[in-house]
PDB file of C-alpha atoms in Angstrom:
ATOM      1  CA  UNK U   1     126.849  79.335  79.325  1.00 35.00           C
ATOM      2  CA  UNK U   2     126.242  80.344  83.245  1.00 42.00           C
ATOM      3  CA  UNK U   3     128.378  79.074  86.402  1.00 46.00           C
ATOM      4  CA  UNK U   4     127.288  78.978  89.314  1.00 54.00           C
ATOM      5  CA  UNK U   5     127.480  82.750  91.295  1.00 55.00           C
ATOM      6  CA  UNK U   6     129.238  80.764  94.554  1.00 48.00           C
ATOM      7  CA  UNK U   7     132.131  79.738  92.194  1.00 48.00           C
ATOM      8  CA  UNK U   8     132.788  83.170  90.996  1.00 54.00           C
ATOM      9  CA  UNK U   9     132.179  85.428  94.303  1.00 60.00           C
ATOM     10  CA  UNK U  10     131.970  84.951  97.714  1.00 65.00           C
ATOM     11  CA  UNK U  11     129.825  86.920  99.861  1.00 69.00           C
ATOM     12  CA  UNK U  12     128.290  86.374 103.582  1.00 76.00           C
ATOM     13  CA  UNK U  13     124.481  86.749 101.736  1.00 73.00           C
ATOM     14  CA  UNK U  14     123.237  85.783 105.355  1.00 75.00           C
ATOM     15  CA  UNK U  15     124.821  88.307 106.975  1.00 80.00           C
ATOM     16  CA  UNK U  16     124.548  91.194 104.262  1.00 83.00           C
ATOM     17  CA  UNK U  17     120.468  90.258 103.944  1.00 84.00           C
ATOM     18  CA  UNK U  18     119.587  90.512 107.304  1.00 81.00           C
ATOM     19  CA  UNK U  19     121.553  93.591 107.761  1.00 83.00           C
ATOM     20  CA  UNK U  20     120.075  95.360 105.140  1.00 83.00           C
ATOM     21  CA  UNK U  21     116.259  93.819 105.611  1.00 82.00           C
ATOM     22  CA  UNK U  22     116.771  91.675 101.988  1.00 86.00           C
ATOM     23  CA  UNK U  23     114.627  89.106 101.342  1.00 83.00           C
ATOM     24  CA  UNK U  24     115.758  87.621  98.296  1.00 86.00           C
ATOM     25  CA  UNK U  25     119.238  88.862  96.836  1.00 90.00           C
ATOM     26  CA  UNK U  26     119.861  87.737  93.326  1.00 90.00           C
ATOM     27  CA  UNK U  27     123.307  88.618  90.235  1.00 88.00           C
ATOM     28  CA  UNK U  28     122.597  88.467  86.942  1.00 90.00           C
ATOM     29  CA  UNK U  29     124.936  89.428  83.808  1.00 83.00           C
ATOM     30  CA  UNK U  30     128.918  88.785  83.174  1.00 74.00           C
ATOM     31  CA  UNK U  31     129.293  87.249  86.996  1.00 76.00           C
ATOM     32  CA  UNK U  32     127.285  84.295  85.493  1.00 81.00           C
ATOM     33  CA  UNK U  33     128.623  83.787  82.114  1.00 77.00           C
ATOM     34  CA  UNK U  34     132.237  82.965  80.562  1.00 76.00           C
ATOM     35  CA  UNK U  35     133.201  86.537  79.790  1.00 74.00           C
ATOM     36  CA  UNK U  36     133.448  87.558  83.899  1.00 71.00           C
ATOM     37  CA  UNK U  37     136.787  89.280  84.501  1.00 68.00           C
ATOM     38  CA  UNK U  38     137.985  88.620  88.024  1.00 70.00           C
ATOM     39  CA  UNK U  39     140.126  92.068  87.834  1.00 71.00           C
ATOM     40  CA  UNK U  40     137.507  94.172  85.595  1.00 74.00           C
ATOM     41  CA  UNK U  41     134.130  93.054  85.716  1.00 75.00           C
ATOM     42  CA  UNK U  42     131.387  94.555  87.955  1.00 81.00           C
ATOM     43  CA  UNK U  43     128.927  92.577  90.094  1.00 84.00           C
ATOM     44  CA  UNK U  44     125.262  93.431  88.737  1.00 86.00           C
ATOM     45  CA  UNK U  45     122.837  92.918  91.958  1.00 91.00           C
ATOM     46  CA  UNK U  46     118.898  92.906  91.946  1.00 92.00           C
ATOM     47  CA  UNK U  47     117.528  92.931  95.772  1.00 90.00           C
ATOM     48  CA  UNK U  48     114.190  92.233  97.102  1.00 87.00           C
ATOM     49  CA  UNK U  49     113.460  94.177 100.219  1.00 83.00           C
ATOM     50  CA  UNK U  50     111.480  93.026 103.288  1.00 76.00           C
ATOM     51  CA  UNK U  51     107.713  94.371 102.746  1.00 68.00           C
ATOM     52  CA  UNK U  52     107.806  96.796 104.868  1.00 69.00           C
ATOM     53  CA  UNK U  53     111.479  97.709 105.137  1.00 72.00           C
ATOM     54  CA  UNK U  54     112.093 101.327 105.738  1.00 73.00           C
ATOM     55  CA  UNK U  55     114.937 102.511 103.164  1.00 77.00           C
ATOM     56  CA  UNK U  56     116.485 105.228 104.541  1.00 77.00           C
ATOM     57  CA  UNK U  57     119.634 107.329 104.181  1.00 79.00           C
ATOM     58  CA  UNK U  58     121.577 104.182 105.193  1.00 77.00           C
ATOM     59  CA  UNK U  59     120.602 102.739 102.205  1.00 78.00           C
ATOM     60  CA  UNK U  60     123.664 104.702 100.273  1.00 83.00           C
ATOM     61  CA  UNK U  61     126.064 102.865 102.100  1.00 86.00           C
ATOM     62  CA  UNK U  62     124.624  99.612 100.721  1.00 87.00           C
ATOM     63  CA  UNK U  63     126.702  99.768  97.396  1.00 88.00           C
ATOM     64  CA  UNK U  64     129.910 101.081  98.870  1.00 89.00           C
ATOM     65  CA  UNK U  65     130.140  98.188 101.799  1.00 88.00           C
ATOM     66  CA  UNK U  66     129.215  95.373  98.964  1.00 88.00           C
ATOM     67  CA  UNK U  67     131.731  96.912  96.440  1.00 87.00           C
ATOM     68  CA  UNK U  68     134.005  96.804  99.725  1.00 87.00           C
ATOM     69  CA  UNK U  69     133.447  92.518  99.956  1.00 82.00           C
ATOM     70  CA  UNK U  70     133.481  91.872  96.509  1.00 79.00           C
ATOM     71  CA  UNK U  71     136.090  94.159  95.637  1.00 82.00           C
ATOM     72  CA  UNK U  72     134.827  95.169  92.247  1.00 82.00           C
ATOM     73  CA  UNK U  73     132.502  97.953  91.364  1.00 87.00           C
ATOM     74  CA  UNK U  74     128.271  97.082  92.043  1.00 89.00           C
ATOM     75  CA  UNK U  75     125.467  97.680  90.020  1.00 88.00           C
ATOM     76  CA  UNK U  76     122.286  97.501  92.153  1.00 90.00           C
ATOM     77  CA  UNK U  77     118.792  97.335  91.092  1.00 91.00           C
ATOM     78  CA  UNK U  78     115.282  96.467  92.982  1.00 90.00           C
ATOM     79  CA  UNK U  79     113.961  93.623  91.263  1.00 90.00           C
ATOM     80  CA  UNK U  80     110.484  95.709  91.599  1.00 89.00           C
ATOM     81  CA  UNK U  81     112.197  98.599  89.429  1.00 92.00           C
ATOM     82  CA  UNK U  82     113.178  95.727  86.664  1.00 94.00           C
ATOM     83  CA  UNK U  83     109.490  94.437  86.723  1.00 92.00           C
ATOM     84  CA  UNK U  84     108.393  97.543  86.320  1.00 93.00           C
ATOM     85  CA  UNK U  85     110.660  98.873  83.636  1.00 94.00           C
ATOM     86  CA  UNK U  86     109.181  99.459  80.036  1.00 95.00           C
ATOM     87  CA  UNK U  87     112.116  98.067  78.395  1.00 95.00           C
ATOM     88  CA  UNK U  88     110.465  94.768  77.808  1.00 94.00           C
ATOM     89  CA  UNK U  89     113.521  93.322  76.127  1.00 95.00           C
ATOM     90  CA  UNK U  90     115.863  94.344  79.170  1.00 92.00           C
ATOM     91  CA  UNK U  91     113.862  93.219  81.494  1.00 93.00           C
ATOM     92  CA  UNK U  92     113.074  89.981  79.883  1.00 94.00           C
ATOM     93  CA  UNK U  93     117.161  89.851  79.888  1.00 93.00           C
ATOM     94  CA  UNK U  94     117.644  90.406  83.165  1.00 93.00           C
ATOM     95  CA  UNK U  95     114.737  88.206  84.850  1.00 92.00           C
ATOM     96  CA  UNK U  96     115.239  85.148  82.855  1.00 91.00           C
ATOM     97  CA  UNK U  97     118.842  85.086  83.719  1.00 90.00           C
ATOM     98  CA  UNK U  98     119.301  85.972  87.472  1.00 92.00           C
ATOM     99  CA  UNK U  99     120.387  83.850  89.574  1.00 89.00           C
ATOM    100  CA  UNK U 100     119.059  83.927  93.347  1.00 86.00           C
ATOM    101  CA  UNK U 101     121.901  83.139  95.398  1.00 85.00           C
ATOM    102  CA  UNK U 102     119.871  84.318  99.114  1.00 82.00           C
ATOM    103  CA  UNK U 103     116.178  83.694  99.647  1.00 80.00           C
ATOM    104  CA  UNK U 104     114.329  84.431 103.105  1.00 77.00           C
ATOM    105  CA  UNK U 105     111.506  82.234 102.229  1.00 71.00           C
ATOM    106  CA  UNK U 106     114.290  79.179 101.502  1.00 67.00           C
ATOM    107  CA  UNK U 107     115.828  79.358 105.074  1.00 64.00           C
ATOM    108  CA  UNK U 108     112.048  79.799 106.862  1.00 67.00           C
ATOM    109  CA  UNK U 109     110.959  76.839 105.367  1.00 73.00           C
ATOM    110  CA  UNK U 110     114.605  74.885 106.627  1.00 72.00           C
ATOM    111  CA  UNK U 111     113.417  75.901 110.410  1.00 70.00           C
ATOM    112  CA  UNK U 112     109.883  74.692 110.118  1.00 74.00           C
ATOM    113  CA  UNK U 113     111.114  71.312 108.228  1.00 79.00           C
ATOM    114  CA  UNK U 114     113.368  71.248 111.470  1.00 79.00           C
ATOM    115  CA  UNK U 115     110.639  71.926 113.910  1.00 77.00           C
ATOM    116  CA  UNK U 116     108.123  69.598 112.176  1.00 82.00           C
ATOM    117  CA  UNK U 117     110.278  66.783 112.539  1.00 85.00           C
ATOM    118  CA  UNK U 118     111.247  67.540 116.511  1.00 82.00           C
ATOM    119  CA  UNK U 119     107.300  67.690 117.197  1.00 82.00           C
ATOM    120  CA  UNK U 120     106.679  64.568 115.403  1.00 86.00           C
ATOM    121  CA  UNK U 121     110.026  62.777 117.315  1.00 88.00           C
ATOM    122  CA  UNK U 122     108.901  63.983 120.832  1.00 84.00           C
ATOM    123  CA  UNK U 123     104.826  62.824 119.585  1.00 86.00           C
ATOM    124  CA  UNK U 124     106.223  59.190 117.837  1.00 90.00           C
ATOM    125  CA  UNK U 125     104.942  56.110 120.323  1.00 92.00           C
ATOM    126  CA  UNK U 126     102.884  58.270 122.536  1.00 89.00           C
ATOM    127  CA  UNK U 127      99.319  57.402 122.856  1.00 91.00           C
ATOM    128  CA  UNK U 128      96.400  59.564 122.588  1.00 90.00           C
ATOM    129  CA  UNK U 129      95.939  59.680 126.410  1.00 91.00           C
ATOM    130  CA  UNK U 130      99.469  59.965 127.364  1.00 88.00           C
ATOM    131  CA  UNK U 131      99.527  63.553 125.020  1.00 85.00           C
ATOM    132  CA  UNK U 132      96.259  64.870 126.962  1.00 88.00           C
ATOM    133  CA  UNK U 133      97.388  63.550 130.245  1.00 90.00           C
ATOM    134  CA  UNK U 134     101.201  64.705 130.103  1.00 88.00           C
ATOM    135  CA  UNK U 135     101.377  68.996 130.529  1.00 89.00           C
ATOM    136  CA  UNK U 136     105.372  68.351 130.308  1.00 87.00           C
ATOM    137  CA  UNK U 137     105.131  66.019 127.162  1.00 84.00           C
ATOM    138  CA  UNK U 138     102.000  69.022 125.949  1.00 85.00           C
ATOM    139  CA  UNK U 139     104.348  71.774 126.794  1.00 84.00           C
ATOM    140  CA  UNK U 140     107.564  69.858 124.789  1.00 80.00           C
ATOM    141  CA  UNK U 141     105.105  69.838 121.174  1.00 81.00           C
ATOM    142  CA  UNK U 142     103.727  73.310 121.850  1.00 84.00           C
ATOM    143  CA  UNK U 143     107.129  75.035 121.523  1.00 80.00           C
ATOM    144  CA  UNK U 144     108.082  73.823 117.748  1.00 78.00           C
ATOM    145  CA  UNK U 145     104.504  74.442 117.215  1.00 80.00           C
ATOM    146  CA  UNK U 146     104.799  77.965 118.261  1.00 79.00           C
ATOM    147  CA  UNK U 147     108.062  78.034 116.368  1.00 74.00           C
ATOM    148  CA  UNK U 148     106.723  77.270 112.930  1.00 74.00           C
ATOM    149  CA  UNK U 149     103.747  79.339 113.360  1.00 76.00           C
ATOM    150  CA  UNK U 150     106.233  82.210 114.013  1.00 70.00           C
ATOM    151  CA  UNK U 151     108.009  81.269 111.073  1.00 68.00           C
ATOM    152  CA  UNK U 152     104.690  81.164 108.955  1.00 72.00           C
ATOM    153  CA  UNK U 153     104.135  84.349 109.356  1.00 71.00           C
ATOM    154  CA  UNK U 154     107.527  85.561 107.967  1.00 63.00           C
ATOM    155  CA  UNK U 155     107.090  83.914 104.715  1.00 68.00           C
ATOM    156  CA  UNK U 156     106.402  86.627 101.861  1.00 66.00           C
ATOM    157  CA  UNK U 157     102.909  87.113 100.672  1.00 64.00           C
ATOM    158  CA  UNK U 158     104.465  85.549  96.930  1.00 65.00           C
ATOM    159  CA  UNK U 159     105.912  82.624  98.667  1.00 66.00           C
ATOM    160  CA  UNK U 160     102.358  81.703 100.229  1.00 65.00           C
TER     161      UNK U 160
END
Protein backbone atom coordinates (compact mmCIF):
# COMPACT_ATOMS: atom_id res chain seq x y z
CA UNK A 1 0.00 0.00 0.00
CA UNK A 2 1.50 3.70 -0.91
CA UNK A 3 0.51 7.18 0.83
CA UNK A 4 0.82 9.96 -0.53
CA UNK A 5 4.78 11.51 -0.29
CA UNK A 6 3.11 15.13 1.02
CA UNK A 7 1.66 13.21 4.05
CA UNK A 8 4.88 11.70 5.04
CA UNK A 9 7.55 14.65 4.26
CA UNK A 10 7.50 18.06 3.70
CA UNK A 11 9.82 19.74 1.49
CA UNK A 12 9.80 23.32 -0.42
CA UNK A 13 10.15 21.07 -4.00
CA UNK A 14 9.69 24.63 -5.64
CA UNK A 15 12.30 26.10 -4.06
CA UNK A 16 14.86 23.06 -3.89
CA UNK A 17 14.10 22.44 -7.98
CA UNK A 18 14.80 25.64 -9.15
CA UNK A 19 17.81 25.95 -7.05
CA UNK A 20 19.33 23.00 -8.15
CA UNK A 21 18.05 23.26 -12.09
CA UNK A 22 15.47 19.97 -11.37
CA UNK A 23 12.96 19.41 -13.60
CA UNK A 24 11.06 16.68 -12.29
CA UNK A 25 11.94 15.45 -8.61
CA UNK A 26 10.37 12.17 -7.73
CA UNK A 27 10.69 9.37 -3.96
CA UNK A 28 10.19 6.06 -4.36
CA UNK A 29 10.64 3.09 -1.68
CA UNK A 30 9.72 2.94 2.29
CA UNK A 31 8.63 6.93 2.21
CA UNK A 32 5.63 5.58 0.16
CA UNK A 33 4.65 2.43 1.78
CA UNK A 34 3.46 1.36 5.47
CA UNK A 35 6.86 0.29 6.73
CA UNK A 36 8.35 4.26 6.65
CA UNK A 37 9.96 5.00 10.02
CA UNK A 38 9.66 8.67 10.83
CA UNK A 39 12.94 8.31 13.20
CA UNK A 40 14.90 5.59 10.94
CA UNK A 41 13.98 5.50 7.50
CA UNK A 42 15.88 7.26 4.66
CA UNK A 43 14.31 9.35 1.89
CA UNK A 44 15.18 7.54 -1.57
CA UNK A 45 15.19 10.53 -4.32
CA UNK A 46 15.38 10.12 -8.23
CA UNK A 47 15.93 13.76 -9.95
CA UNK A 48 15.57 14.82 -13.44
CA UNK A 49 17.91 17.60 -14.33
CA UNK A 50 17.24 20.57 -16.66
CA UNK A 51 18.71 19.49 -20.27
CA UNK A 52 21.36 21.33 -20.22
CA UNK A 53 22.10 21.86 -16.54
CA UNK A 54 25.73 22.11 -15.76
CA UNK A 55 26.45 19.72 -12.61
CA UNK A 56 29.23 20.93 -11.03
CA UNK A 57 31.10 20.65 -7.73
CA UNK A 58 28.00 22.21 -6.10
CA UNK A 59 26.26 19.32 -6.88
CA UNK A 60 27.82 17.50 -3.53
CA UNK A 61 26.09 19.76 -1.43
CA UNK A 62 22.78 18.62 -2.94
CA UNK A 63 22.42 15.52 -0.55
CA UNK A 64 23.73 17.16 2.58
CA UNK A 65 21.20 20.40 2.34
CA UNK A 66 18.12 17.83 1.51
CA UNK A 67 19.21 15.41 4.35
CA UNK A 68 19.38 18.90 6.29
CA UNK A 69 15.19 19.56 5.44
CA UNK A 70 14.13 16.23 5.76
CA UNK A 71 16.16 15.38 8.58
CA UNK A 72 16.82 11.78 7.71
CA UNK A 73 19.60 10.36 5.67
CA UNK A 74 19.04 10.70 1.34
CA UNK A 75 19.54 8.35 -1.21
CA UNK A 76 19.78 10.15 -4.59
CA UNK A 77 19.67 8.77 -7.97
CA UNK A 78 19.22 10.38 -11.69
CA UNK A 79 16.27 8.87 -13.02
CA UNK A 80 18.56 8.61 -16.37
CA UNK A 81 21.07 6.31 -14.28
CA UNK A 82 17.84 4.00 -13.23
CA UNK A 83 16.77 3.83 -16.98
CA UNK A 84 19.85 2.97 -17.83
CA UNK A 85 20.73 0.40 -15.24
CA UNK A 86 20.96 -3.38 -16.33
CA UNK A 87 19.23 -4.54 -13.35
CA UNK A 88 15.98 -4.92 -15.15
CA UNK A 89 14.18 -6.10 -12.04
CA UNK A 90 15.44 -2.97 -9.94
CA UNK A 91 14.71 -0.75 -12.22
CA UNK A 92 11.34 -2.06 -13.06
CA UNK A 93 11.00 -1.62 -9.01
CA UNK A 94 11.92 1.60 -8.80
CA UNK A 95 10.09 3.22 -11.99
CA UNK A 96 6.79 1.65 -11.50
CA UNK A 97 6.65 2.88 -8.00
CA UNK A 98 7.95 6.53 -7.85
CA UNK A 99 6.04 8.96 -7.10
CA UNK A 100 6.64 12.54 -8.78
CA UNK A 101 5.95 14.95 -6.20
CA UNK A 102 7.67 18.28 -8.49
CA UNK A 103 7.31 18.50 -12.25
CA UNK A 104 8.55 21.65 -14.37
CA UNK A 105 6.41 20.75 -17.23
CA UNK A 106 3.15 20.66 -14.59
CA UNK A 107 3.67 24.33 -13.39
CA UNK A 108 4.52 25.66 -17.29
CA UNK A 109 1.47 24.41 -18.41
CA UNK A 110 -0.51 26.24 -15.04
CA UNK A 111 1.01 29.75 -16.51
CA UNK A 112 -0.04 29.24 -20.07
CA UNK A 113 -3.68 27.88 -18.89
CA UNK A 114 -3.47 31.32 -16.96
CA UNK A 115 -2.37 33.38 -19.86
CA UNK A 116 -4.75 31.67 -22.34
CA UNK A 117 -7.61 32.57 -20.41
CA UNK A 118 -6.44 36.51 -19.78
CA UNK A 119 -6.00 36.77 -23.76
CA UNK A 120 -9.28 35.28 -24.40
CA UNK A 121 -11.00 37.72 -21.37
CA UNK A 122 -9.32 40.94 -22.75
CA UNK A 123 -10.41 39.43 -26.75
CA UNK A 124 -14.29 38.26 -25.43
CA UNK A 125 -16.98 40.93 -27.14
CA UNK A 126 -14.47 42.66 -29.25
CA UNK A 127 -15.10 42.72 -32.88
CA UNK A 128 -12.84 41.91 -35.62
CA UNK A 129 -12.25 45.63 -36.43
CA UNK A 130 -12.03 46.90 -33.00
CA UNK A 131 -8.76 44.18 -32.49
CA UNK A 132 -7.05 45.61 -35.83
CA UNK A 133 -8.03 49.12 -35.11
CA UNK A 134 -7.10 49.24 -31.23
CA UNK A 135 -2.80 49.19 -30.82
CA UNK A 136 -3.68 49.45 -26.87
CA UNK A 137 -6.35 46.58 -26.96
CA UNK A 138 -3.36 44.73 -29.77
CA UNK A 139 -0.65 45.49 -27.34
CA UNK A 140 -2.96 44.05 -24.08
CA UNK A 141 -3.28 40.23 -26.18
CA UNK A 142 0.32 40.36 -27.39
CA UNK A 143 1.81 40.19 -23.87
CA UNK A 144 0.11 36.69 -22.64
CA UNK A 145 0.84 35.73 -26.10
CA UNK A 146 4.45 36.40 -25.69
CA UNK A 147 4.12 34.85 -22.26
CA UNK A 148 3.02 31.40 -23.31
CA UNK A 149 5.28 31.29 -26.18
CA UNK A 150 8.07 31.86 -23.59
CA UNK A 151 6.70 29.24 -21.60
CA UNK A 152 6.51 26.82 -24.71
CA UNK A 153 9.75 26.80 -25.09
CA UNK A 154 10.61 25.64 -21.51
CA UNK A 155 8.61 22.56 -21.74
CA UNK A 156 10.99 19.37 -21.98
CA UNK A 157 11.52 17.78 -25.31
CA UNK A 158 9.44 14.42 -23.51
CA UNK A 159 6.67 16.61 -22.42
CA UNK A 160 6.13 17.90 -26.16
Amino acid sequence: MTTKVATRISLPYEQICKKWNITRFEVFGSVLRNDFNRKRSDVDVLMTFAPGAVIGWDFFGLPDELEQIFGRPVDLSTRRSIEQSPNRIRKQAILESAQTVYEKDEELLVDLLSYAKLAVRRARGRSQDELIMDKDLQSLLIHPLLVIGEAAKNLSVEFR
